[in-house]
Amino acid sequence: MTSHLATAPRAPAAGFTDPVRDAQEVFRAVLQAQSHPGRRVRVPSGPAAPAPLGRAMAGVLLALADLDTPLWLQRGEEAALAYLRFHTGAPVAADPAAAAFAIVTEASTMPPLDSFRAGDADYPEVAATVLIAVAGFGQGQQVSLAGPGIERRQGFAADGLGAEFWAAWRANRGRFPLGVDALLFTDDEVVALPRSVGPEG
Amino acid sequence: MYVAVKGGEQAIENSHRLIAAERRGDPAVPELDVRQIREQMRHAVARVMAEGSLYDPDLAALAIKQAQGDLVEAIFLVRAYRTTLRRFAVSRPIDSARMAIGRRISATFKDLPGGQVLGGTYDYTHRLLDHELAGDGAGEAVAAEAAAPLDPEMPRVSDILDAQGLLEAEMPDDESDPVADLTRDPLRLPGRRDQRLQNLARADEGFLLALGYSTQRGYGRTHPFAGEIRQGTVAVEIEAPELGFAIDIGDIEVTECELVNQFKGSTEQPPQFTRGYGLAFGRAERKAMAMALVDRSLRAAELGEETGHPAQDEEFVLSHSDNVEASGFVQHLKLPHYIDFQSELHLVRRLRADFDARRTGTDREAAE
Amino acid sequence: MTLVMETERTAPDETYNFAYLDEETKRMIRRAILKAMAVPGYQVPFGGREMPLPYGWGTGGIQVTAAVIGPDDVLKVIDQGADDTTNAVSIRRFFRRVTGVATTGRTVEATIVQTRHRIPESALREGQILVYQVPIPEPLRRIEPREAETRKLHAYREYGLMHVRLYEDIARFGRIATSYDYPVMVNERYLMAPSPTPKFDNPKMTAAPFLQLFGAGREKRIYAVPPYTTVTSLDFDDHPFDVQSWDEVCALCGAADSFLDEVVLDDAGKRMFVCSDTDYCEDRRAAGHVGPEGADEADAPAGKKP
């Protein structure tokens, strides 16, 4: 059991206004995003969390993380760590391979995708979910996504995800049913990129 | 003229009213008090707590009243209630060596430190219906206090055998590993003993009884002896990190059974007796003993013994031991299945048409 | 329109957390749903809880719906295609009590449809969610009872056993003798049990615009088919998959394209056929379609369906 007594001198920033309702709304946004990978979905009720967590990313973490989901943060700012520990009780993992949620706030220096848990043949679901902050959608390298959730093709681009990322993602897609799942965030939107979806050609 | 059947909602409401009236029974007869059930039907209460996985004699008694004495239904009520409860701590393991003993017997030794304490038991009663209990105010049942208190030194038989190196050591796989919890996670097969013991602790008593019995009749013999059965109360303690020590949050009554079984050995290990363990809330000897028989039986593969009998089949035993699951699925056959049945009807009619067509064709051929 | 199904949003019972489950359980189920969608057709084990309805009576579907539903949703619950069968009523009442959501019998107005054994005849749209109640999630279970074995078969995509099983029917009967819970391949990777829907409904599952979620409470598995995902019924080149058809049409609305219930009228074998999907049938009648027995409906006593 994690003690929730604040050890920092100041209490962390506020989480959800209405935890039950807000978590459900955020979850529905992610569900919508994952039903239609590559489509931008607005994340409502995202709380103002300490840097480098944006609102949408923080909302999704508060909605989905808890005692059973170790977190790995690429940039572990103390305020962000304290915030997440306080609001979710999630343990923080030093080793990316131990993370259920990997929080990447600087895509250009992201560790290789195979640093994260990819599941195993008997239990593919234990693979990590990688949350990646991007500067914006619609700019940057254009790809044409295909896979479950996409009727024919879905054009997509994100500022910060270039050739190197998409090559890595193709390799991830090649490992299906293993592989990580990704959620891409701006401050108020999310795009889902499950392991079943990848760029055409 | 056919009009589609409606009114399911009304039927359900009427059904609720009817069952409430049935539960009350003859209004001229005094209504059952939940306290009466708690005090005077302890074994029913114990079973509902054990299989409901919730220690609360008052809630168990209420569930029994609400379910009109159908214990599997009462267990279901308790389990559904348990789902709504928040977990705020995990206790330390209870220490049955520090039990305040109500009953303690051993079949493996004539006498032992602390002695054989018979306690309250039906074991040596003659099973003759006592009609005096049928009257009102059957008279005070008073047990006189004993001349001397029980010996505080009551070591477990398993610890005695252990100290002589005769009993296999009971070591957890890894102290830092989290303990399995079937109330939160699904069954994983193959599983470890922690998951198995939890599954058996909340398993249907009848199922375990039959399986345990089967091992005694040759379906996977383990040559068991009742090393010790003890019943009494133990303290439940939780760690308080702010305080730095454990605090006692209350006592619970439990029944523990340690069976001592066939000794085994290998080229590296000298022969030792092996264990079977049973534990249940409240007074529940039959359950604890059956559980211990099945626990030992499920270890057959691990101990290099011949397997193949039902009580040795981990997947079979653990997948079918939960009576809430079993009752639900067996009884779900009462739900409408007319769509699946329609599909089958349709198929059978088609297959019969094919059959007839083939036969007509064959007959025609034969005729030609 | 049968009024009992149409209810407005109301205040939920405050004794319980919204949708009955505690937040920790909801998070666990929500995570399982997302992972299930990432690997379409694969059964994700989840820590299912005891619900106030028995195992086998829809607890898996209920837990999935409870994790997904919000106060603004509109819920439809059907069993065998009908809103008014007792268990559908019971489940709908449960959700009314613990969420206060508006409920409906009209497929077109629902945001979430929880179903047992049928897919609605009216096509669901993008944004709608269909939650299936599943008794036995493992399509190979009747061939291989051991979970440890079937998990491996899925891991290595070894589905030969199922093909053999279906071919045995062909050898014996001249056709595949599975009429419901007909096994499908999802996303060309996982063999999946669609739940005991009639094979008639299988074609509705493929490349569908709506999300399909499957909950098995007793077996503690969740699986999913995202929108626009291929779902292919198993068959053989020389014995292609086919669906049930009837010589009759719906006696009430005349539909020739819906799954029909057989209603026994007397003990001499007289029977009639009506749409199993009561909403679809009512919609057709409201639009003016009349079946061979439907003409007398106008004379039906007051208080019954118009």
mmCIF file of N, CA and C in Angstrom, chain C residues 20-93:
data_model
loop_
_atom_site.group_PDB
_atom_site.id
_atom_site.type_symbol
_atom_site.label_atom_id
_atom_site.label_comp_id
_atom_site.label_asym_id
_atom_site.label_seq_id
_atom_site.Cartn_x
_atom_site.Cartn_y
_atom_site.Cartn_z
ATOM 1 N N TYR C 20 -21.934 1.078 -10.400
ATOM 2 C CA TYR C 20 -21.736 0.012 -9.409
ATOM 3 C C TYR C 20 -20.277 -0.306 -9.106
ATOM 4 N N LEU C 21 -19.453 -0.425 -10.141
ATOM 5 C CA LEU C 21 -18.060 -0.815 -9.929
ATOM 6 C C LEU C 21 -17.272 0.320 -9.288
ATOM 7 N N ASP C 22 -16.279 -0.030 -8.479
ATOM 8 C CA ASP C 22 -15.406 0.997 -7.935
ATOM 9 C C ASP C 22 -14.442 1.453 -9.032
ATOM 10 N N GLU C 23 -13.801 2.583 -8.834
ATOM 11 C CA GLU C 23 -12.962 3.160 -9.878
ATOM 12 C C GLU C 23 -11.762 2.286 -10.229
ATOM 13 N N GLU C 24 -11.227 1.587 -9.252
ATOM 14 C CA GLU C 24 -10.086 0.723 -9.539
ATOM 15 C C GLU C 24 -10.491 -0.397 -10.506
ATOM 16 N N THR C 25 -11.658 -0.978 -10.264
ATOM 17 C CA THR C 25 -12.147 -2.028 -11.154
ATOM 18 C C THR C 25 -12.411 -1.467 -12.549
ATOM 19 N N LYS C 26 -13.002 -0.286 -12.617
ATOM 20 C CA LYS C 26 -13.257 0.319 -13.929
ATOM 21 C C LYS C 26 -11.948 0.538 -14.684
ATOM 22 N N ARG C 27 -10.926 1.040 -14.005
ATOM 23 C CA ARG C 27 -9.643 1.269 -14.676
ATOM 24 C C ARG C 27 -9.092 -0.035 -15.229
ATOM 25 N N MET C 28 -9.164 -1.067 -14.431
ATOM 26 C CA MET C 28 -8.653 -2.367 -14.856
ATOM 27 C C MET C 28 -9.396 -2.850 -16.103
ATOM 28 N N ILE C 29 -10.716 -2.710 -16.103
ATOM 29 C CA ILE C 29 -11.500 -3.141 -17.265
ATOM 30 C C ILE C 29 -11.226 -2.239 -18.460
ATOM 31 N N ARG C 30 -11.111 -0.931 -18.228
ATOM 32 C CA ARG C 30 -10.831 0.000 -19.326
ATOM 33 C C ARG C 30 -9.496 -0.321 -19.978
ATOM 34 N N ARG C 31 -8.493 -0.615 -19.184
ATOM 35 C CA ARG C 31 -7.192 -0.977 -19.754
ATOM 36 C C ARG C 31 -7.314 -2.265 -20.555
ATOM 37 N N ALA C 32 -8.065 -3.218 -20.027
ATOM 38 C CA ALA C 32 -8.250 -4.491 -20.742
ATOM 39 C C ALA C 32 -8.942 -4.255 -22.081
ATOM 40 N N ILE C 33 -9.942 -3.369 -22.103
ATOM 41 C CA ILE C 33 -10.655 -3.079 -23.351
ATOM 42 C C ILE C 33 -9.703 -2.487 -24.390
ATOM 43 N N LEU C 34 -8.884 -1.538 -23.982
ATOM 44 C CA LEU C 34 -7.963 -0.898 -24.935
ATOM 45 C C LEU C 34 -6.964 -1.907 -25.486
ATOM 46 N N LYS C 35 -6.455 -2.777 -24.630
ATOM 47 C CA LYS C 35 -5.515 -3.787 -25.122
ATOM 48 C C LYS C 35 -6.228 -4.786 -26.030
ATOM 49 N N ALA C 36 -7.468 -5.098 -25.683
ATOM 50 C CA ALA C 36 -8.233 -6.023 -26.531
ATOM 51 C C ALA C 36 -8.413 -5.435 -27.926
ATOM 52 N N MET C 37 -8.642 -4.127 -27.998
ATOM 53 C CA MET C 37 -8.816 -3.496 -29.309
ATOM 54 C C MET C 37 -7.518 -3.474 -30.103
ATOM 55 N N ALA C 38 -6.393 -3.426 -29.390
ATOM 56 C CA ALA C 38 -5.099 -3.407 -30.090
ATOM 57 C C ALA C 38 -4.773 -4.761 -30.699
ATOM 58 N N VAL C 39 -5.365 -5.828 -30.170
ATOM 59 C CA VAL C 39 -5.132 -7.174 -30.695
ATOM 60 C C VAL C 39 -6.508 -7.791 -30.971
ATOM 61 N N PRO C 40 -7.126 -7.407 -32.088
ATOM 62 C CA PRO C 40 -8.514 -7.784 -32.335
ATOM 63 C C PRO C 40 -8.744 -9.291 -32.298
ATOM 64 N N GLY C 41 -9.761 -9.693 -31.550
ATOM 65 C CA GLY C 41 -10.129 -11.105 -31.478
ATOM 66 C C GLY C 41 -9.400 -11.893 -30.404
ATOM 67 N N TYR C 42 -8.375 -11.310 -29.810
ATOM 68 C CA TYR C 42 -7.624 -12.020 -28.762
ATOM 69 C C TYR C 42 -8.327 -11.812 -27.407
ATOM 70 N N GLN C 43 -8.437 -12.886 -26.607
ATOM 71 C CA GLN C 43 -9.152 -12.811 -25.327
ATOM 72 C C GLN C 43 -8.218 -12.337 -24.221
ATOM 73 N N VAL C 44 -8.479 -11.137 -23.719
ATOM 74 C CA VAL C 44 -7.671 -10.574 -22.639
ATOM 75 C C VAL C 44 -8.233 -11.037 -21.297
ATOM 76 N N PRO C 45 -7.422 -11.689 -20.462
ATOM 77 C CA PRO C 45 -7.925 -12.055 -19.133
ATOM 78 C C PRO C 45 -8.123 -10.789 -18.289
ATOM 79 N N PHE C 46 -9.185 -10.744 -17.515
ATOM 80 C CA PHE C 46 -9.377 -9.580 -16.655
ATOM 81 C C PHE C 46 -9.922 -10.035 -15.311
ATOM 82 N N GLY C 47 -9.688 -9.196 -14.294
ATOM 83 C CA GLY C 47 -10.091 -9.553 -12.930
ATOM 84 C C GLY C 47 -11.561 -9.294 -12.706
ATOM 85 N N GLY C 48 -12.433 -10.056 -13.334
ATOM 86 C CA GLY C 48 -13.870 -9.842 -13.223
ATOM 87 C C GLY C 48 -14.352 -9.947 -11.793
ATOM 88 N N ARG C 49 -15.341 -9.151 -11.472
ATOM 89 C CA ARG C 49 -15.886 -9.123 -10.105
ATOM 90 C C ARG C 49 -17.248 -9.805 -10.084
ATOM 91 N N GLU C 50 -17.666 -10.230 -8.881
ATOM 92 C CA GLU C 50 -19.041 -10.690 -8.732
ATOM 93 C C GLU C 50 -19.964 -9.484 -8.875
ATOM 94 N N MET C 51 -20.986 -9.620 -9.681
ATOM 95 C CA MET C 51 -21.961 -8.561 -9.862
ATOM 96 C C MET C 51 -23.259 -9.013 -9.204
ATOM 97 N N PRO C 52 -24.222 -8.113 -9.067
ATOM 98 C CA PRO C 52 -25.475 -8.544 -8.441
ATOM 99 C C PRO C 52 -26.316 -9.474 -9.327
ATOM 100 N N LEU C 53 -25.900 -9.726 -10.553
ATOM 101 C CA LEU C 53 -26.580 -10.733 -11.358
ATOM 102 C C LEU C 53 -25.660 -11.947 -11.441
ATOM 103 N N PRO C 54 -26.227 -13.130 -11.607
ATOM 104 C CA PRO C 54 -25.364 -14.326 -11.527
ATOM 105 C C PRO C 54 -24.419 -14.470 -12.717
ATOM 106 N N TYR C 55 -23.323 -15.171 -12.488
ATOM 107 C CA TYR C 55 -22.435 -15.570 -13.572
ATOM 108 C C TYR C 55 -23.238 -16.391 -14.574
ATOM 109 N N GLY C 56 -23.000 -16.131 -15.831
ATOM 110 C CA GLY C 56 -23.755 -16.850 -16.865
ATOM 111 C C GLY C 56 -24.959 -16.053 -17.338
ATOM 112 N N TRP C 57 -25.276 -14.965 -16.601
ATOM 113 C CA TRP C 57 -26.460 -14.172 -16.921
ATOM 114 C C TRP C 57 -26.090 -12.785 -17.449
ATOM 115 N N GLY C 58 -24.852 -12.622 -17.852
ATOM 116 C CA GLY C 58 -24.472 -11.367 -18.490
ATOM 117 C C GLY C 58 -23.492 -10.513 -17.716
ATOM 118 N N THR C 59 -22.827 -11.073 -16.706
ATOM 119 C CA THR C 59 -21.953 -10.240 -15.872
ATOM 120 C C THR C 59 -20.785 -9.662 -16.663
ATOM 121 N N GLY C 60 -20.319 -10.359 -17.679
ATOM 122 C CA GLY C 60 -19.203 -9.847 -18.490
ATOM 123 C C GLY C 60 -19.641 -8.646 -19.303
ATOM 124 N N GLY C 61 -20.764 -8.791 -19.982
ATOM 125 C CA GLY C 61 -21.314 -7.676 -20.747
ATOM 126 C C GLY C 61 -21.606 -6.499 -19.825
ATOM 127 N N ILE C 62 -22.141 -6.801 -18.650
ATOM 128 C CA ILE C 62 -22.472 -5.747 -17.686
ATOM 129 C C ILE C 62 -21.216 -5.009 -17.233
ATOM 130 N N GLN C 63 -20.136 -5.740 -16.970
ATOM 131 C CA GLN C 63 -18.913 -5.071 -16.535
ATOM 132 C C GLN C 63 -18.318 -4.221 -17.640
ATOM 133 N N VAL C 64 -18.382 -4.699 -18.874
ATOM 134 C CA VAL C 64 -17.878 -3.888 -19.992
ATOM 135 C C VAL C 64 -18.722 -2.618 -20.131
ATOM 136 N N THR C 65 -20.035 -2.788 -20.146
ATOM 137 C CA THR C 65 -20.911 -1.616 -20.240
ATOM 138 C C THR C 65 -20.668 -0.670 -19.067
ATOM 139 N N ALA C 66 -20.531 -1.213 -17.865
ATOM 140 C CA ALA C 66 -20.337 -0.375 -16.674
ATOM 141 C C ALA C 66 -19.041 0.416 -16.748
ATOM 142 N N ALA C 67 -18.031 -0.129 -17.408
ATOM 143 C CA ALA C 67 -16.755 0.583 -17.519
ATOM 144 C C ALA C 67 -16.813 1.666 -18.589
ATOM 145 N N VAL C 68 -17.703 1.483 -19.550
ATOM 146 C CA VAL C 68 -17.759 2.385 -20.701
ATOM 147 C C VAL C 68 -18.793 3.502 -20.518
ATOM 148 N N ILE C 69 -19.885 3.185 -19.851
ATOM 149 C CA ILE C 69 -21.060 4.058 -19.850
ATOM 150 C C ILE C 69 -20.857 5.349 -19.071
ATOM 151 N N GLY C 70 -21.479 6.432 -19.570
ATOM 152 C CA GLY C 70 -21.466 7.696 -18.861
ATOM 153 C C GLY C 70 -22.885 8.217 -18.745
ATOM 154 N N PRO C 71 -23.116 9.258 -17.954
ATOM 155 C CA PRO C 71 -24.482 9.725 -17.708
ATOM 156 C C PRO C 71 -25.223 10.183 -18.972
ATOM 157 N N ASP C 72 -24.480 10.567 -20.018
ATOM 158 C CA ASP C 72 -25.138 11.043 -21.226
ATOM 159 C C ASP C 72 -25.453 9.938 -22.224
ATOM 160 N N ASP C 73 -25.067 8.715 -21.931
ATOM 161 C CA ASP C 73 -25.338 7.634 -22.868
ATOM 162 C C ASP C 73 -26.812 7.274 -22.897
ATOM 163 N N VAL C 74 -27.223 6.634 -23.968
ATOM 164 C CA VAL C 74 -28.571 6.087 -24.074
ATOM 165 C C VAL C 74 -28.392 4.585 -24.288
ATOM 166 N N LEU C 75 -28.974 3.806 -23.401
ATOM 167 C CA LEU C 75 -28.712 2.364 -23.370
ATOM 168 C C LEU C 75 -29.884 1.554 -23.883
ATOM 169 N N LYS C 76 -29.573 0.597 -24.753
ATOM 170 C CA LYS C 76 -30.576 -0.403 -25.179
ATOM 171 C C LYS C 76 -30.040 -1.763 -24.742
ATOM 172 N N VAL C 77 -30.905 -2.596 -24.192
ATOM 173 C CA VAL C 77 -30.499 -3.947 -23.789
ATOM 174 C C VAL C 77 -31.451 -4.946 -24.428
ATOM 175 N N ILE C 78 -30.907 -5.917 -25.137
ATOM 176 C CA ILE C 78 -31.757 -6.940 -25.758
ATOM 177 C C ILE C 78 -31.248 -8.344 -25.441
ATOM 178 N N ASP C 79 -32.175 -9.259 -25.469
ATOM 179 C CA ASP C 79 -31.867 -10.678 -25.267
ATOM 180 C C ASP C 79 -32.695 -11.438 -26.295
ATOM 181 N N GLN C 80 -32.059 -12.226 -27.101
ATOM 182 C CA GLN C 80 -32.722 -12.941 -28.209
ATOM 183 C C GLN C 80 -33.341 -11.928 -29.188
ATOM 184 N N GLY C 81 -32.816 -10.726 -29.199
ATOM 185 C CA GLY C 81 -33.305 -9.715 -30.126
ATOM 186 C C GLY C 81 -34.429 -8.856 -29.573
ATOM 187 N N ALA C 82 -34.940 -9.226 -28.401
ATOM 188 C CA ALA C 82 -36.090 -8.499 -27.854
ATOM 189 C C ALA C 82 -35.711 -7.700 -26.612
ATOM 190 N N ASP C 83 -36.331 -6.534 -26.463
ATOM 191 C CA ASP C 83 -36.050 -5.682 -25.302
ATOM 192 C C ASP C 83 -36.800 -6.142 -24.058
ATOM 193 N N ASP C 84 -37.882 -6.897 -24.275
ATOM 194 C CA ASP C 84 -38.751 -7.170 -23.139
ATOM 195 C C ASP C 84 -38.594 -8.568 -22.547
ATOM 196 N N THR C 85 -37.580 -9.321 -22.977
ATOM 197 C CA THR C 85 -37.358 -10.616 -22.320
ATOM 198 C C THR C 85 -36.860 -10.335 -20.905
ATOM 199 N N THR C 86 -37.163 -11.215 -19.965
ATOM 200 C CA THR C 86 -36.945 -10.911 -18.551
ATOM 201 C C THR C 86 -35.514 -10.514 -18.207
ATOM 202 N N ASN C 87 -34.525 -11.183 -18.758
ATOM 203 C CA ASN C 87 -33.172 -10.828 -18.360
ATOM 204 C C ASN C 87 -32.734 -9.482 -18.925
ATOM 205 N N ALA C 88 -33.213 -9.145 -20.122
ATOM 206 C CA ALA C 88 -32.898 -7.829 -20.686
ATOM 207 C C ALA C 88 -33.530 -6.748 -19.797
ATOM 208 N N VAL C 89 -34.746 -7.007 -19.361
ATOM 209 C CA VAL C 89 -35.421 -6.075 -18.447
ATOM 210 C C VAL C 89 -34.603 -5.925 -17.166
ATOM 211 N N SER C 90 -34.170 -7.042 -16.630
ATOM 212 C CA SER C 90 -33.421 -7.035 -15.378
ATOM 213 C C SER C 90 -32.125 -6.240 -15.504
ATOM 214 N N ILE C 91 -31.418 -6.428 -16.601
ATOM 215 C CA ILE C 91 -30.151 -5.715 -16.803
ATOM 216 C C ILE C 91 -30.402 -4.231 -17.017
ATOM 217 N N ARG C 92 -31.439 -3.922 -17.784
ATOM 218 C CA ARG C 92 -31.752 -2.513 -18.023
ATOM 219 C C ARG C 92 -32.115 -1.835 -16.716
ATOM 220 N N ARG C 93 -32.886 -2.500 -15.847
ATOM 221 C CA ARG C 93 -33.248 -1.955 -14.544
ATOM 222 C C ARG C 93 -32.011 -1.715 -13.686
#
